[in-house]
Short mmCIF file of N, CA and C in Angstrom, two decimals:
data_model
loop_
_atom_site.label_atom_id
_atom_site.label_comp_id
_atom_site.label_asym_id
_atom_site.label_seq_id
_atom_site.Cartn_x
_atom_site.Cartn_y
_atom_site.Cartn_z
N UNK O 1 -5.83 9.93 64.92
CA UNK O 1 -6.19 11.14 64.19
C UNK O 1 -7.66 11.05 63.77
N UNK O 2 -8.12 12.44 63.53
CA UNK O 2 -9.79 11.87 63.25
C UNK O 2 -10.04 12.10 61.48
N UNK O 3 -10.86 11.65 61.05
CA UNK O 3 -10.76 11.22 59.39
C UNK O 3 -11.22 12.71 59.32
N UNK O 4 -12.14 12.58 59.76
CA UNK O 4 -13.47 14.01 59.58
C UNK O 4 -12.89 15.48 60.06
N UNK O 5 -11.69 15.71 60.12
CA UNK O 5 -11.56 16.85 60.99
C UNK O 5 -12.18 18.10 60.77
N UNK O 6 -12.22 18.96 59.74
CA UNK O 6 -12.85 20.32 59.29
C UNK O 6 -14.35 19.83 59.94
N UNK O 7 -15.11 18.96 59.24
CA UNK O 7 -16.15 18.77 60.23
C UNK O 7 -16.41 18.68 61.56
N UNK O 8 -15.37 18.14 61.86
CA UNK O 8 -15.70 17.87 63.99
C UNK O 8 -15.28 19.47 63.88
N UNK O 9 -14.21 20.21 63.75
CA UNK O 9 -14.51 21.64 63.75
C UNK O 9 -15.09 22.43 63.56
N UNK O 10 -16.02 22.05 62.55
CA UNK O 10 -17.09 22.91 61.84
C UNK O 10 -17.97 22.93 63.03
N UNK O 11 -18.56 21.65 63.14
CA UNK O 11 -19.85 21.11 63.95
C UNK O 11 -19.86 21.85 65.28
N UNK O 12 -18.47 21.79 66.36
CA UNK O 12 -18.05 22.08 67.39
C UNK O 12 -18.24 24.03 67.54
N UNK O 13 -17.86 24.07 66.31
CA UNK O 13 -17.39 25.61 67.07
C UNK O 13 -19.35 26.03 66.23
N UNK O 14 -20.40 25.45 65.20
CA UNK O 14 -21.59 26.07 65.31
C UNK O 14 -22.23 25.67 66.11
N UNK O 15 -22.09 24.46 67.27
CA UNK O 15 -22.63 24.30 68.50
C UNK O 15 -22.06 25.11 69.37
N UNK O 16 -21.55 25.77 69.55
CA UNK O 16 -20.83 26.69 70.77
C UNK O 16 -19.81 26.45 71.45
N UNK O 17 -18.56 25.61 70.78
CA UNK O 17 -17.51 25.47 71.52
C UNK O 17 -16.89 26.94 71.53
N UNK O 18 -16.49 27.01 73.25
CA UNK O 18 -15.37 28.06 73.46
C UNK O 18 -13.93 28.05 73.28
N UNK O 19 -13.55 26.81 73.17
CA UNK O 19 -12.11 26.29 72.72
C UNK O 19 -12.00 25.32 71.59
N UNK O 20 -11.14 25.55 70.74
CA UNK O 20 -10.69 24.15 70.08
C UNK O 20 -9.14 23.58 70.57
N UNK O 21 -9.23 22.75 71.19
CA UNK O 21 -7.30 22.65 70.98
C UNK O 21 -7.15 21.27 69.88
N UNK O 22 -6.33 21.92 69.05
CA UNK O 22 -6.07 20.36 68.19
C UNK O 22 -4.28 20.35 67.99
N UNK O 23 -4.26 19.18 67.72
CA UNK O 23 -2.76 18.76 68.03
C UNK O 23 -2.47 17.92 66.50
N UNK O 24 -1.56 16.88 66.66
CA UNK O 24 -1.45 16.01 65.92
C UNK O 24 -1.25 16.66 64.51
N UNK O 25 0.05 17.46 64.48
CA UNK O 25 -0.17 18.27 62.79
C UNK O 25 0.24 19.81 63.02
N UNK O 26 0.23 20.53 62.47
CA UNK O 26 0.01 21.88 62.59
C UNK O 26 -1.34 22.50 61.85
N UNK O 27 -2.49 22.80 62.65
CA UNK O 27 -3.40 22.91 62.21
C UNK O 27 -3.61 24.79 61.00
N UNK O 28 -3.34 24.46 60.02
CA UNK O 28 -3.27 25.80 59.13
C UNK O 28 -4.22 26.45 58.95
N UNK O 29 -5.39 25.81 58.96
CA UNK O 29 -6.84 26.02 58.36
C UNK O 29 -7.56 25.97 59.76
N UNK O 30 -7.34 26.09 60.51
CA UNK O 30 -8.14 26.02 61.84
C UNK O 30 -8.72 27.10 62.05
N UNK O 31 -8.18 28.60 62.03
CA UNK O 31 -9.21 29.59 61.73
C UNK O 31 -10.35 29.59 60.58
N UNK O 32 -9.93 29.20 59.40
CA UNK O 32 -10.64 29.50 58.61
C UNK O 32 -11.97 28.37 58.77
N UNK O 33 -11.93 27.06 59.55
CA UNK O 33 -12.77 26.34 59.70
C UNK O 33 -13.87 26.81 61.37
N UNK O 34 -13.05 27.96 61.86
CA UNK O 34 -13.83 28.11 63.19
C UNK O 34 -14.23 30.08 62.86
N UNK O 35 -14.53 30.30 61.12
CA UNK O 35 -14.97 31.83 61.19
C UNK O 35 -16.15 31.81 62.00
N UNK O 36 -17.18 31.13 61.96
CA UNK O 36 -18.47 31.50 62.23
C UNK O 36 -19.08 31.76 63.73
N UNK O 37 -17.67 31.33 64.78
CA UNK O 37 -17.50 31.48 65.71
C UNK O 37 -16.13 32.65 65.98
N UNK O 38 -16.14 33.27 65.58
CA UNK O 38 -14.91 34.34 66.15
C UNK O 38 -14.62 34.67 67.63
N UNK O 39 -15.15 34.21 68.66
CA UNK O 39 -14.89 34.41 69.82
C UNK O 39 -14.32 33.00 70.39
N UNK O 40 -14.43 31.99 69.81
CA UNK O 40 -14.20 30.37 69.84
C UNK O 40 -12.91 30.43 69.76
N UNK O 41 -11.61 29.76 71.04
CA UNK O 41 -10.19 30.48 71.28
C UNK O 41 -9.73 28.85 70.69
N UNK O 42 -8.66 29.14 69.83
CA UNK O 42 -7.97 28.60 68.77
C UNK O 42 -6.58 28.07 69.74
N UNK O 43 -6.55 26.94 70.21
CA UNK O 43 -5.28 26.45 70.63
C UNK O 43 -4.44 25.13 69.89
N UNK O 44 -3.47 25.57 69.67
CA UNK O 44 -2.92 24.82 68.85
C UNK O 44 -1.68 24.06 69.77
N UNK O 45 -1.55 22.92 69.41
CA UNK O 45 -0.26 22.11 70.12
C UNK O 45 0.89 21.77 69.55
N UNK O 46 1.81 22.19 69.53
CA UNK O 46 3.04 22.53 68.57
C UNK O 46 4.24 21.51 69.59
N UNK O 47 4.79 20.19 68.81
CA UNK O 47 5.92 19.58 69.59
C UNK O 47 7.32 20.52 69.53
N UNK O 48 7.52 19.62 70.36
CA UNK O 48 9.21 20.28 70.39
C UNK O 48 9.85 19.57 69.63
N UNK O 49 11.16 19.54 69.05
CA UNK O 49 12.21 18.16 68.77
C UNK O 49 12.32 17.18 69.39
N UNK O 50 12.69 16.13 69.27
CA UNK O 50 12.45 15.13 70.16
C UNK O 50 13.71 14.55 69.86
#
């Protein structure tokens, strides 16, 4: 998992990422950490039951 996450998101989507996919969690705040990019596509990785 990464310690820094809102930051590696932050950083990523004001350098110009076109995707985020993050996993590991259900990311809640992932829009609100990628506003400044609104065209930056939000993928989220959701397990199944196991």
């Amino acid at each position: 998992a990464i310690k820094d996450y809102e930051a590696m998101v932050r950083t990523s989507v004001e350098n110009g990422a076109q995707m985020i996919i993050s996993g590991a969690g259900l990311p809640l705040r992932l829009p609100e950490f990628a506003q400044s990019n609104p065209r930056a596509a939000l993928i989220p990785i959701v397990s199944s039951l196991r």
